[in-house]
Coordinates of C-alpha atoms and ligand atoms in Angstrom, one line a residue:
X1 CA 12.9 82.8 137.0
X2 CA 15.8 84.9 136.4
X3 CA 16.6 88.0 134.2
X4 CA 18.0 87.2 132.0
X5 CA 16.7 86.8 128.2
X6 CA 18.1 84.9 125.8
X7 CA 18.4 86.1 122.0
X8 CA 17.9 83.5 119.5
X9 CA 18.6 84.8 116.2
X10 CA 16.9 82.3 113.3
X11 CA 18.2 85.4 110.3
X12 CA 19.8 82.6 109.1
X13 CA 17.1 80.1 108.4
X14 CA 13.6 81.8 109.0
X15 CA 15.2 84.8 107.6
X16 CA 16.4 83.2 105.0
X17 CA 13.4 81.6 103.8
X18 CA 11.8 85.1 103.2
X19 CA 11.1 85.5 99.5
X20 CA 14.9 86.2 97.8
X21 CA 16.6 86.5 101.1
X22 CA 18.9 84.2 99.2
X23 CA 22.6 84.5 100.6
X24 CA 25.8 83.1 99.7
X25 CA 28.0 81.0 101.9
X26 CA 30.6 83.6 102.9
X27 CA 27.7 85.8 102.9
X28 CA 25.9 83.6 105.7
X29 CA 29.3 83.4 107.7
X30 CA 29.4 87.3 107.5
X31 CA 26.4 87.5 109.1
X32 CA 27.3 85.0 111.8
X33 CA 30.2 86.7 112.9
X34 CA 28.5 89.7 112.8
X35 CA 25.4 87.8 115.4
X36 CA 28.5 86.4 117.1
X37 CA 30.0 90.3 117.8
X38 CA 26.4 91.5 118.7
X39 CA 26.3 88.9 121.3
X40 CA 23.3 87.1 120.5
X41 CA 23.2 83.5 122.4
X42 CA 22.1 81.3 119.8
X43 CA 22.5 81.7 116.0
X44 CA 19.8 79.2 114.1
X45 CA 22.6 78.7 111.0
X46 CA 20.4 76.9 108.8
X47 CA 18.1 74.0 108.2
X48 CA 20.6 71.3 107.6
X49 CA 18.5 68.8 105.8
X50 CA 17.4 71.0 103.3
X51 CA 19.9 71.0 101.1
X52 CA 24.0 69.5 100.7
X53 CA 24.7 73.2 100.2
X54 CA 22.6 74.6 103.8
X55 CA 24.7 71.6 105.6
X56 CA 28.1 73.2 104.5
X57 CA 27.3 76.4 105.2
X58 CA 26.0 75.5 109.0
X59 CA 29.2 73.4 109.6
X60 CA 31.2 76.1 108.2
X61 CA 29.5 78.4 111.2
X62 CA 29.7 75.9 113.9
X63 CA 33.4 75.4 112.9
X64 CA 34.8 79.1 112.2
X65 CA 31.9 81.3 114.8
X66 CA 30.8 78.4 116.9
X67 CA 34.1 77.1 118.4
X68 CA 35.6 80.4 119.7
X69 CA 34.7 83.5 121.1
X70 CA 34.2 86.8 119.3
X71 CA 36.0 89.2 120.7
X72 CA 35.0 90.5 123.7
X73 CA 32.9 87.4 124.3
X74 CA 33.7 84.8 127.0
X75 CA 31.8 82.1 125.3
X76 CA 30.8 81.6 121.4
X77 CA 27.5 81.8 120.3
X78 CA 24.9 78.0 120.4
X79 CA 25.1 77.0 116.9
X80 CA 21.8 75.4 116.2
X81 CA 20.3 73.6 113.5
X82 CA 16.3 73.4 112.5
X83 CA 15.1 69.8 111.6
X84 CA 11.8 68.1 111.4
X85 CA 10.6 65.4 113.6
X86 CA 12.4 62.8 111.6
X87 CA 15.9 60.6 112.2
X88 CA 17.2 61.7 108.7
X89 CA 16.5 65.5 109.7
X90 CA 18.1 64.7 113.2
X91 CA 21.4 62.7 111.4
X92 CA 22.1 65.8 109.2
X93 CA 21.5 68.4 111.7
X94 CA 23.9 66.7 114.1
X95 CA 26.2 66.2 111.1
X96 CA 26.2 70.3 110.8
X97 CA 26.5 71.3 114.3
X98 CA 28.5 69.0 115.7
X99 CA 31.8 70.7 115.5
X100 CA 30.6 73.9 117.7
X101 CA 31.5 74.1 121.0
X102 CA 27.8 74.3 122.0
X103 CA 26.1 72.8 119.2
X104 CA 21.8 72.3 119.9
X105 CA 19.5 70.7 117.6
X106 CA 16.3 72.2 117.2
X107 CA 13.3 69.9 116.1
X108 CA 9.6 70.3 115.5
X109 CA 6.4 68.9 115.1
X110 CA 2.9 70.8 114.3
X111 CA 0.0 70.3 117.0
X112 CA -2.9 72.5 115.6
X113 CA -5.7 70.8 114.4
X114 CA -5.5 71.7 110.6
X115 CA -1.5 71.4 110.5
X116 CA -2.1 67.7 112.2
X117 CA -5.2 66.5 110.0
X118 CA -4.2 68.4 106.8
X119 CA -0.4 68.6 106.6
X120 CA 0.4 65.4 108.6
X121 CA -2.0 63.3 108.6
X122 CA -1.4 62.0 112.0
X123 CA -3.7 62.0 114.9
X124 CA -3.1 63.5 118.6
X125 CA -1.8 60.1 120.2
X126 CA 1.1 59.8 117.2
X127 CA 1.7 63.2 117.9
X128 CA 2.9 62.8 121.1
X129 CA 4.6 60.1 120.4
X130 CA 6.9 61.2 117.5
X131 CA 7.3 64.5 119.3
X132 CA 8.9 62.4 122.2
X133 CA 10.5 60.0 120.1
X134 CA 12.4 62.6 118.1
X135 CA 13.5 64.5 121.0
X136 CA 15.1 61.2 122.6
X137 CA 16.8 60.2 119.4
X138 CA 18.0 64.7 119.4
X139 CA 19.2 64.0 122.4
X140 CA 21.1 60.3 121.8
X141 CA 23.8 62.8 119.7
X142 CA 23.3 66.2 121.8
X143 CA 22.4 67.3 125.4
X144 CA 21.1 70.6 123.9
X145 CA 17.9 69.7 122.4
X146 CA 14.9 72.6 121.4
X147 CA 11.3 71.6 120.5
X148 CA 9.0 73.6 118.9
X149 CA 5.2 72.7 118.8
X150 CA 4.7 74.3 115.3
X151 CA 1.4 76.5 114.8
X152 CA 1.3 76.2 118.9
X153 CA -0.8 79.9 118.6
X154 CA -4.3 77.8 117.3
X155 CA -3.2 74.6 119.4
X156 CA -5.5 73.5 121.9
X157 CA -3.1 74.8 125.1
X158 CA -4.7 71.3 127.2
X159 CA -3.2 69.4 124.4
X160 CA 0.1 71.6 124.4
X161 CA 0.6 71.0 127.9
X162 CA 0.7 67.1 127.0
X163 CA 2.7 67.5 124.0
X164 CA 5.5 69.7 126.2
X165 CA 5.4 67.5 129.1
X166 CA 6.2 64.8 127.2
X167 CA 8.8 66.3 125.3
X168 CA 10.8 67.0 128.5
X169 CA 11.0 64.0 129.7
X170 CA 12.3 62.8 126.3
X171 CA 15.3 65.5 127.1
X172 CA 14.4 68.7 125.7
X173 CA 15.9 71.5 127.3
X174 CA 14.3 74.6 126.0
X175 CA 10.7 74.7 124.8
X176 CA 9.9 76.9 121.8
X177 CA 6.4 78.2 121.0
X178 CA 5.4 79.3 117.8
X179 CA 2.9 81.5 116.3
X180 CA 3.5 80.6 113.1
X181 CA 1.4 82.2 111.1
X182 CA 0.8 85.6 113.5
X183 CA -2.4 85.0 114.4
X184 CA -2.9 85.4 118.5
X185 CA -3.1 89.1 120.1
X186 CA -0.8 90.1 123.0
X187 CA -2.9 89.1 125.5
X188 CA -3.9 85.6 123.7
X189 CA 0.0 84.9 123.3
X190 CA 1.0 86.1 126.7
X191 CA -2.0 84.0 128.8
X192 CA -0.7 80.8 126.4
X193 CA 2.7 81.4 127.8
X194 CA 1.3 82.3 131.2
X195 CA -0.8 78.8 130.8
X196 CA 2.3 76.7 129.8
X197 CA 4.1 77.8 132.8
X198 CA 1.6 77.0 135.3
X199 CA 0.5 73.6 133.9
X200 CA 3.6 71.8 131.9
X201 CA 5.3 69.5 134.0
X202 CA 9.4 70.0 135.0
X203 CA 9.0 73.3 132.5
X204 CA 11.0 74.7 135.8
X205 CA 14.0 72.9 134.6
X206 CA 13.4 74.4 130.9
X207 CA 13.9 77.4 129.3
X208 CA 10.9 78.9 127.4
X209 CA 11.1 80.3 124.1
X210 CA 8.8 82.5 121.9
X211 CA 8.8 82.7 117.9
X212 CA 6.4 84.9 116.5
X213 CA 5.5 86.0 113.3
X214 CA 4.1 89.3 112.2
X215 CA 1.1 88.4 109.9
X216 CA -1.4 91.1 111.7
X217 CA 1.6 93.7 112.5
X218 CA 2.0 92.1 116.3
X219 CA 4.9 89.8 116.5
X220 CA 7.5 92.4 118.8
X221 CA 4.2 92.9 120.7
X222 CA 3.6 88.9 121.4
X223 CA 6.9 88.6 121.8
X224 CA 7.1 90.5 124.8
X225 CA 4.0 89.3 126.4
X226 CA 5.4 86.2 126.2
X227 CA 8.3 87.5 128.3
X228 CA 6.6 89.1 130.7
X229 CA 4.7 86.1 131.2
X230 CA 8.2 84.2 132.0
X231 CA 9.6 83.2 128.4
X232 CA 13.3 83.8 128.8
X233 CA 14.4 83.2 125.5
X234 CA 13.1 85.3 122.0
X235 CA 13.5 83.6 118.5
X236 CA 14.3 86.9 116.3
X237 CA 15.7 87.8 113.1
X238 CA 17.9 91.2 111.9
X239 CA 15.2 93.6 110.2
X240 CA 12.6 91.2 111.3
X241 CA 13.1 89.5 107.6
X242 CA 11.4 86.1 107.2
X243 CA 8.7 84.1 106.2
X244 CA 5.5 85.8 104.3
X245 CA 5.5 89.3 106.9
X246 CA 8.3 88.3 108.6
X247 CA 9.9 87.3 112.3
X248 CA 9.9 89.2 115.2
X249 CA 12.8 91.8 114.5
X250 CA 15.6 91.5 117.1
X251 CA 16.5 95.0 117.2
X252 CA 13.0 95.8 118.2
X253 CA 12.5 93.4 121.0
X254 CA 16.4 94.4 122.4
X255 CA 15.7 98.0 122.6
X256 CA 12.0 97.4 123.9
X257 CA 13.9 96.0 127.0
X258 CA 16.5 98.4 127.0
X259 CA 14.6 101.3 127.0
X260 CA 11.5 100.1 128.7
X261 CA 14.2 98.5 131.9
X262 CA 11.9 100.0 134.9
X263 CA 8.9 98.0 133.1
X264 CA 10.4 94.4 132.4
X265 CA 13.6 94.7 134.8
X266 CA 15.3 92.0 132.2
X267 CA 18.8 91.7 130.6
X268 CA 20.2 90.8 127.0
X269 CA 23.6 90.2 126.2
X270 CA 22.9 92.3 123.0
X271 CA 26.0 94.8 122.3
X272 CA 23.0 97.4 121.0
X273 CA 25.5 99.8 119.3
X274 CA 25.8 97.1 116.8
X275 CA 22.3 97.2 115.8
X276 CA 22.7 99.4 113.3
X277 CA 25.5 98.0 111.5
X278 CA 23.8 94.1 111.3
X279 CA 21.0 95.6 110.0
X280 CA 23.0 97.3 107.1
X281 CA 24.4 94.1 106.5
X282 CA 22.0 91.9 106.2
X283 CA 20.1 94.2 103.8
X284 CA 23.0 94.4 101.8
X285 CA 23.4 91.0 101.6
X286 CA 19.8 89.9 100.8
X287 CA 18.9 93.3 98.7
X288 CA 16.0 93.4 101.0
X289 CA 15.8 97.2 101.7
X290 CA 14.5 98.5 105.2
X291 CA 11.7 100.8 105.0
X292 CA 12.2 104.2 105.9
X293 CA 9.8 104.4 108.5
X294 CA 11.0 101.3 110.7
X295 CA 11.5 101.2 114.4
X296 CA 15.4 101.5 115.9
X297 CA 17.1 100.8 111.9
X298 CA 14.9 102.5 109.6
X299 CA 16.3 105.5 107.8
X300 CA 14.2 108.0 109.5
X301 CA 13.9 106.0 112.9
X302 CA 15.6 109.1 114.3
X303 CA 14.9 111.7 112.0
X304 CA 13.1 115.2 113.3
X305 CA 11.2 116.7 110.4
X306 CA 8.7 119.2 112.2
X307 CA 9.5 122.4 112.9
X308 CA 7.8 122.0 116.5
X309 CA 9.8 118.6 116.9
X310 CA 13.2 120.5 115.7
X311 CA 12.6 123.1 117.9
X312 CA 12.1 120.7 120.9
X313 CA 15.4 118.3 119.9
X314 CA 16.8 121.9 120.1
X315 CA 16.0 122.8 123.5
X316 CA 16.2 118.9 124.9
X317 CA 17.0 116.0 122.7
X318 CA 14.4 114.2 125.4
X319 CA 11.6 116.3 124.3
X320 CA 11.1 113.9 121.4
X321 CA 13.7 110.9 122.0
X322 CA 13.3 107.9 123.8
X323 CA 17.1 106.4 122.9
X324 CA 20.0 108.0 121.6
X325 CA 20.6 107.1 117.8
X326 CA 24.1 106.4 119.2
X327 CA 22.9 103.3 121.2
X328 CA 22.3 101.7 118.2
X329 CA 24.8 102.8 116.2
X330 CA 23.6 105.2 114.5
X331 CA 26.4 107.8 114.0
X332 CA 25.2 111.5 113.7
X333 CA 28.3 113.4 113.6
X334 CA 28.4 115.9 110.5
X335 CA 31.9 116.9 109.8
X336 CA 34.3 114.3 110.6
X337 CA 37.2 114.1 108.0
X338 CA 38.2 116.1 104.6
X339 CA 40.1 116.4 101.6
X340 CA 43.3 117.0 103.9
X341 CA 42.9 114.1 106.4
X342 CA 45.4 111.4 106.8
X343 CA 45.4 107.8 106.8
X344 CA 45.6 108.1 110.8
X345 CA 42.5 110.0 111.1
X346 CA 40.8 107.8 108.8
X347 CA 42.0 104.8 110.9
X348 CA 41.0 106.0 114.0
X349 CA 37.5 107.2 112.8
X350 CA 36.8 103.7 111.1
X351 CA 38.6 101.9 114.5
X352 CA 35.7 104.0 116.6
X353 CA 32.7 103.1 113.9
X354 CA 34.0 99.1 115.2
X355 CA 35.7 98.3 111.6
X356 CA 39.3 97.5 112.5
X357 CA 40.8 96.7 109.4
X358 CA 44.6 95.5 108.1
X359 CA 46.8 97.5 106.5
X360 CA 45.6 95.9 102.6
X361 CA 42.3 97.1 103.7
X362 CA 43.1 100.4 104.9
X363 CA 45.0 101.2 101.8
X364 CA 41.8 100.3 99.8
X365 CA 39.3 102.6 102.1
X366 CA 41.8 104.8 102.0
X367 CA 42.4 105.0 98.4
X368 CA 38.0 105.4 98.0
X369 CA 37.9 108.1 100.7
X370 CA 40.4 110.3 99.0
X371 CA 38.2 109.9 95.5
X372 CA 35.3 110.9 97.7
X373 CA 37.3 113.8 99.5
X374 CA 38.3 114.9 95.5
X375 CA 34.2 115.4 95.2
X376 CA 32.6 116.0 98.4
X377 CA 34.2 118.8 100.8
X378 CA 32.7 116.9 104.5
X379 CA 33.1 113.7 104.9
X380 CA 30.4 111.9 107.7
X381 CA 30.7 109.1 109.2
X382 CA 27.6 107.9 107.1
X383 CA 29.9 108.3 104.1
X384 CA 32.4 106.3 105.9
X385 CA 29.8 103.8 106.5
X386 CA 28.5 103.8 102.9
X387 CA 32.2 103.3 101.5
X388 CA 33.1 100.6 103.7
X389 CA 29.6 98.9 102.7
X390 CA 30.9 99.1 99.3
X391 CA 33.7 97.0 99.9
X392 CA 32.8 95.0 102.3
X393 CA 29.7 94.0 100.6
X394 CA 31.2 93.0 97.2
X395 CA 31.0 89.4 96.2
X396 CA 34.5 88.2 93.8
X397 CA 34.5 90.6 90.9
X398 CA 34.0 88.5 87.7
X399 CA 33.5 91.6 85.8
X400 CA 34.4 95.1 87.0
X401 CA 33.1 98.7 86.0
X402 CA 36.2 100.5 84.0
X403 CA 34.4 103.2 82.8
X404 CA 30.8 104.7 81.6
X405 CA 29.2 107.8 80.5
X406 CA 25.7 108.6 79.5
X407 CA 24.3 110.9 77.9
X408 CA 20.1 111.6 78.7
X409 CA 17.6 114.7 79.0
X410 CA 15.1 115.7 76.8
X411 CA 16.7 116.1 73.7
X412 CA 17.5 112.7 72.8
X413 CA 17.7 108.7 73.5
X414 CA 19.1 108.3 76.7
X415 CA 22.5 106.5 75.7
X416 CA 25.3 105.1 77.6
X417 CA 28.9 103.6 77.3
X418 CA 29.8 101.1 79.4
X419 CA 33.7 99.7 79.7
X420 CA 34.0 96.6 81.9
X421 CA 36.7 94.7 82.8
X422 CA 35.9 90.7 82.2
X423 CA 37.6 87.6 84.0
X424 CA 40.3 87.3 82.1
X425 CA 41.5 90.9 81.7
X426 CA 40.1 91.7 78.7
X427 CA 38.0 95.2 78.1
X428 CA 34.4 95.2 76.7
X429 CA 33.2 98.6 75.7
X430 CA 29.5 98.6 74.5
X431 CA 26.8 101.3 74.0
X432 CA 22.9 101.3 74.6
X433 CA 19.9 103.2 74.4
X434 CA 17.2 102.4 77.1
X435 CA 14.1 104.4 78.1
X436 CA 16.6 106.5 81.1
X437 CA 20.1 106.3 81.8
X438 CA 19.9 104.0 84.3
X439 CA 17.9 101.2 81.9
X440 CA 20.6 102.1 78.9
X441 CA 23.6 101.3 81.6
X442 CA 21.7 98.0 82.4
X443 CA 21.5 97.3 78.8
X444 CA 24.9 97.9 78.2
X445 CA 26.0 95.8 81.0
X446 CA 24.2 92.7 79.9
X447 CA 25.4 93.0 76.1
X448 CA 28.6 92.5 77.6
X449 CA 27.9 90.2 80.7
X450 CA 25.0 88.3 78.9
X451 CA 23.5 86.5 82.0
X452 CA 20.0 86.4 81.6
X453 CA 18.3 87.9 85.0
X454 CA 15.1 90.3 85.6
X455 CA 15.2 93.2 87.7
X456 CA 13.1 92.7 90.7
X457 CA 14.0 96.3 92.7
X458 CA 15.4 99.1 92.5
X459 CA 16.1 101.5 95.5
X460 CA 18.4 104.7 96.1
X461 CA 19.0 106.7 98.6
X462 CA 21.1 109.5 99.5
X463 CA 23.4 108.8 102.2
X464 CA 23.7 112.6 103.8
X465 CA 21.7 115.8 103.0
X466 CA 23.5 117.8 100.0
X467 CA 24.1 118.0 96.7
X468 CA 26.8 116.6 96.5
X469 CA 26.2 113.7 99.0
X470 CA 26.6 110.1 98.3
X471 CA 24.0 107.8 96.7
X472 CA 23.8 103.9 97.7
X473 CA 21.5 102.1 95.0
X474 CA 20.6 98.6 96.1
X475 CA 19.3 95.9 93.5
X476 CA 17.8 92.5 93.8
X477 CA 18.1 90.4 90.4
X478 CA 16.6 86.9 89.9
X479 CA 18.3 84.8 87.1
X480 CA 18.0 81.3 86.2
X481 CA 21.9 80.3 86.6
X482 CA 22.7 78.4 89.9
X483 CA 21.6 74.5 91.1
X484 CA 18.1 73.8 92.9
X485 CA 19.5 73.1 96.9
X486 CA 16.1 72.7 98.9
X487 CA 15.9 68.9 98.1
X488 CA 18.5 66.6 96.9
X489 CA 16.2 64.6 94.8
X490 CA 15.2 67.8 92.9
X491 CA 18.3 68.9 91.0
X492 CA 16.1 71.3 88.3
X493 CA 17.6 74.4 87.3
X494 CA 15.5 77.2 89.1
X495 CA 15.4 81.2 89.9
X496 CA 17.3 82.2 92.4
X497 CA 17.6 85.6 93.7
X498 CA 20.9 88.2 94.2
X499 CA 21.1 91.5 96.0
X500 CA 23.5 94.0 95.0
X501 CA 24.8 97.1 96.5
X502 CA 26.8 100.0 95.3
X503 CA 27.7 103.9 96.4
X504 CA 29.3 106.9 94.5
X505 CA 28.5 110.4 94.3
X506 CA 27.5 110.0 90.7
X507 CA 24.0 107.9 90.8
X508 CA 24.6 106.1 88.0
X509 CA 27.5 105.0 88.6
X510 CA 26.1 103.8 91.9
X511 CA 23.4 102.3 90.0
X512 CA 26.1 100.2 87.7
X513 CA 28.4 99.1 90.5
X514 CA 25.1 97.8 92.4
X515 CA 23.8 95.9 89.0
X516 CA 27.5 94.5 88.8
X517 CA 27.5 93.4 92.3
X518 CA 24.2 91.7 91.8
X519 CA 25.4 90.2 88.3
X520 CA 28.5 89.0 89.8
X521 CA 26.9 86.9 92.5
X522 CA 24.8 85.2 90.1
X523 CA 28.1 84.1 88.0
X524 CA 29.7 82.7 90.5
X525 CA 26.6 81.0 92.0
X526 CA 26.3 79.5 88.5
X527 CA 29.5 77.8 88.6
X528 CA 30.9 79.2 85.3
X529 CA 33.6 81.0 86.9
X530 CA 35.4 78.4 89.0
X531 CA 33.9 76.9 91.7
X532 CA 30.1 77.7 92.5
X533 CA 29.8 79.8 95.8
X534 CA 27.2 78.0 97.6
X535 CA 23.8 79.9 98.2
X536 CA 20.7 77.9 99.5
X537 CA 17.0 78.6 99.8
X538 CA 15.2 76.8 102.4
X539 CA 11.3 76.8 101.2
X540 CA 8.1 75.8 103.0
X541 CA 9.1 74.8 106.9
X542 CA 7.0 77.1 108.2
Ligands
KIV601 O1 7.2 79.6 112.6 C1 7.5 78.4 113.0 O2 6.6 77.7 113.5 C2 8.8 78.0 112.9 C3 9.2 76.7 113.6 C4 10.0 75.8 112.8 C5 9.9 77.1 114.9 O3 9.6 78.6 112.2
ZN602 ZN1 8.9 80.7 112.0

């Protein structure tokens, strides 16, 4: 057993399935270079058969993040696909990976009682047999070949051991147990790891995963029993986003082992001063806002409110701090540039936040951070962060915000003029009243955009303390433009959800950059604007 622990990220596809986690194609391969810098081992890029659309996006992975190295990476990431114990699942996910330099194919087949009597309709005996089956024809295309036992936490282990042993000598190479719908405690989870070591036969030339979920609040728990009882891989995803309650979240299990070294004596390859950044993008990307409150990435995961607890950070940042924020990335400094800062400083600054940009983009940060040094005398690396978020983030403009002014109190209707810049150059300025400034924007940017969509959420936050600190407004839309991708057959026009994300001193013009963001994803998705950026929703595997 060595020490080594591999990090599977499944962002991508379990992550993905979470309700609106929608992304993008160039949004996915963001996020995959990003897994590829953090150093994860494997990245689950999709679930090929799912949809034409989820097969691009995968090969587009395996091809651009799965043949070479990040930097600073001897090897590129596994590129892996998810498909169900069936040949056409198996073709397509070979067809997706195929082009990485370590492609793996991961398939799966449920073994609880209710899964097999209710959802399959297969006995124990055919069971085993497809399980083995599949994993032969897996391996016919590719030597790297995962099984999951799905809903393994309320299998009977005796039959688990049967199912596993069989699967290895079909080929698979690393076994993958599921809780998949967060059921067992620590102790339950760890003893069925504990179990499958001891009784599985060859499981010494395998590698043993663990995929939790966090239906009762315990997946990072499970997840590390089943380490400590010899796993040596952990299927994660970035926030812990994914199905129903969500995955595992990777940052949590990485720092768990970090911090806790003298307890579990085991190694990632995670680059944990990325943590921070990962997790910004991937909420960016899927609107899905991290709460305050959550371990290692959460807003106030290293926040000191207390009196007793300021005085302690005071005296010895150890009184009440297990990690540095800085180990995750989490950058604390409070003046870093101003109003009379160069583009040097600023390159350096962003160089040492890990964003090393070309000269085009430079120019463009540059351009923002003087706008912001106009308004705001200190300028943090949060507001750095924010700012770059705003450009980074931004899907193709189709329209662009040109100008807008409200008026709002209590003395009248809350009105506001809105002056976009459309597709072909032209300038729409149109005025609304809504119930606050914010709503008359929104109003004002649909009688000129006129996508039909609903608000789902609506979340700002300041970036620094201050008055005159930066606010980031993130939105998630759902609009009925954009093609059906879970199932080939079923081509019905359907709801499909966008995040969008804006910053700017002024909060309502941080509110209408994030709305436009949002809007703007949904009109390219919908094909109206040349060609359709490809977004997919994987439903119901698990
Ligand atoms: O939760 C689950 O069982 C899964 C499998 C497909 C690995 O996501
Ligand atoms: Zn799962």
């Amino acid at each position: 057993m060595n020490n080594y622990v591999r990090i599977f990220d499944t962002t991508l596809r379990d992550g993905e399935q979470s309700p609106g986690a929608t992304m993008t194609s160039n949004e996915k391969l963001e996020v995959a270079r990003t897994l590829a810098k953090l150093g994860v081992d494997v990245i689950e890029a999709g679930f090929a058969a799912a949809s034409p659309d989820d097969l691009e996006a995968i090969k587009r992975i395996a091809v651009e993040v799965g043949s070479t190295p990040a930097p600073g990476h001897a090897e590129p990431p596994i590129i892996c696909s998810l498909a169900r114990a069936n040949k056409g699942d198996i073709d397509k996910a070979w067809e997706a990976v195929q082009h990485a330099k370590r492609p793996r194919i991961h398939t799966f087949l449920a073994t609880s009682p209710i899964h097999m009597k209710y959802k399959l309709k297969m006995d124990a005996e055919q069971v085993i047999e497809r399980a083995a089956e599949m994993v032969a024809y897996a391996k016919s295309f590719c030597d790297d070949v995962e099984f999951s036992p799905e809903d393994a936490g309320r299998s009977d282990p005796e039959f688990l051991y049967v199912v596993l042993t069989e699967v290895i000598k079909a080929g698979a190479t690393t076994l993958n147990i599921p809780d998949t719908v967060g059921y067992t405690t620590p102790d339950e989870f760890g003893n069925l790891i504990a179990g499958i070591m001891k009784n599985v036969k060859g499981i010494e030339n395998c590698v043993v995963s663990v995929h939790c979920h966090d239906d009762l609040g315990m997946a990072t728990a499970n997840t590390l029993a089943g380490i400590r009882a010899g796993a040596r891989q952990a299927e994660v995803t970035i926030n812990g986003i994914g199905e129903r309650a969500g995955n595992t979240s990777l940052e949590e299990v990485v720092m768990a082992l970090h911090t806790r070294k003298p307890i579990f004596n085991l190694e990632t390859g995670i680059e944990t001063t990325q943590l921070m950044r990962a997790s910004k993008l991937v909420s960016n990307y899927t609107g899905i806002v991290v709460q305050p409150n959550k371990a290692i990435v959460g807003a106030n995961a290293f926040a000191h409110e207390a009196g007793i607890h300021q005085d302690g950070m005071l005296k010895h940042n150890e009184t009440y701090e297990i990690m540095r924020p800085e180990t995750v990335g989490v950058t604390q400094t409070t003046l870093v540039l101003g109003k009379h800062s160069g583009r040097h400083a600023l390159k350096a600054r962003l160089a040492e936040l890990g964003y090393n940009f070309n000269d085009a983009e430079l120019d463009k940060a540059f351009e923002r951070f003087k706008n912001l040094a106009d308004k705001k005398k200190m300028i943090t690396d949060a507001d750095l962060e924010a700012l770059v978020a705003d450009e980074l983030y931004q899907p193709r403009e189709i329209f662009s915000l040109d100008g807008l002014q409200v008026a709002c109190g209590t003395m009248g209707m809350p009105t506001a003029t809105v002056r976009l810049k459309g597709p072909d150059g032209t300038v729409h300025v149109r005025a609304a009243i809504g119930t606050g400034p914010v709503d008359a924007v929104y109003k004002a940017i649909d009688s000129v955009v006129q996508s039909p969509n609903t608000l789902l959420e609506f979340v700002i936050h300041a970036v620094t303390q201050g008055i005159d600190a930066l606010g980031e407004v993130t939105v998630r839309i759902e609009g009925t433009n954009g093609q059906r991708t879970f199932d080939a057959q079923d081509e019905a026009e359907h709801t499909r959800t966008f995040g969008g994300h804006g910053a700017d001193t002024d909060i309502i013009v941080a509110s209408a950059k994030a709305y436009l963001s949002a809007l703007n994803k949904l009109l390219v998705a919908s094909g109206e604007y040349g060609e359709a950026e490809k977004a997919s929703q994987v439903e119901a595997v698990a």
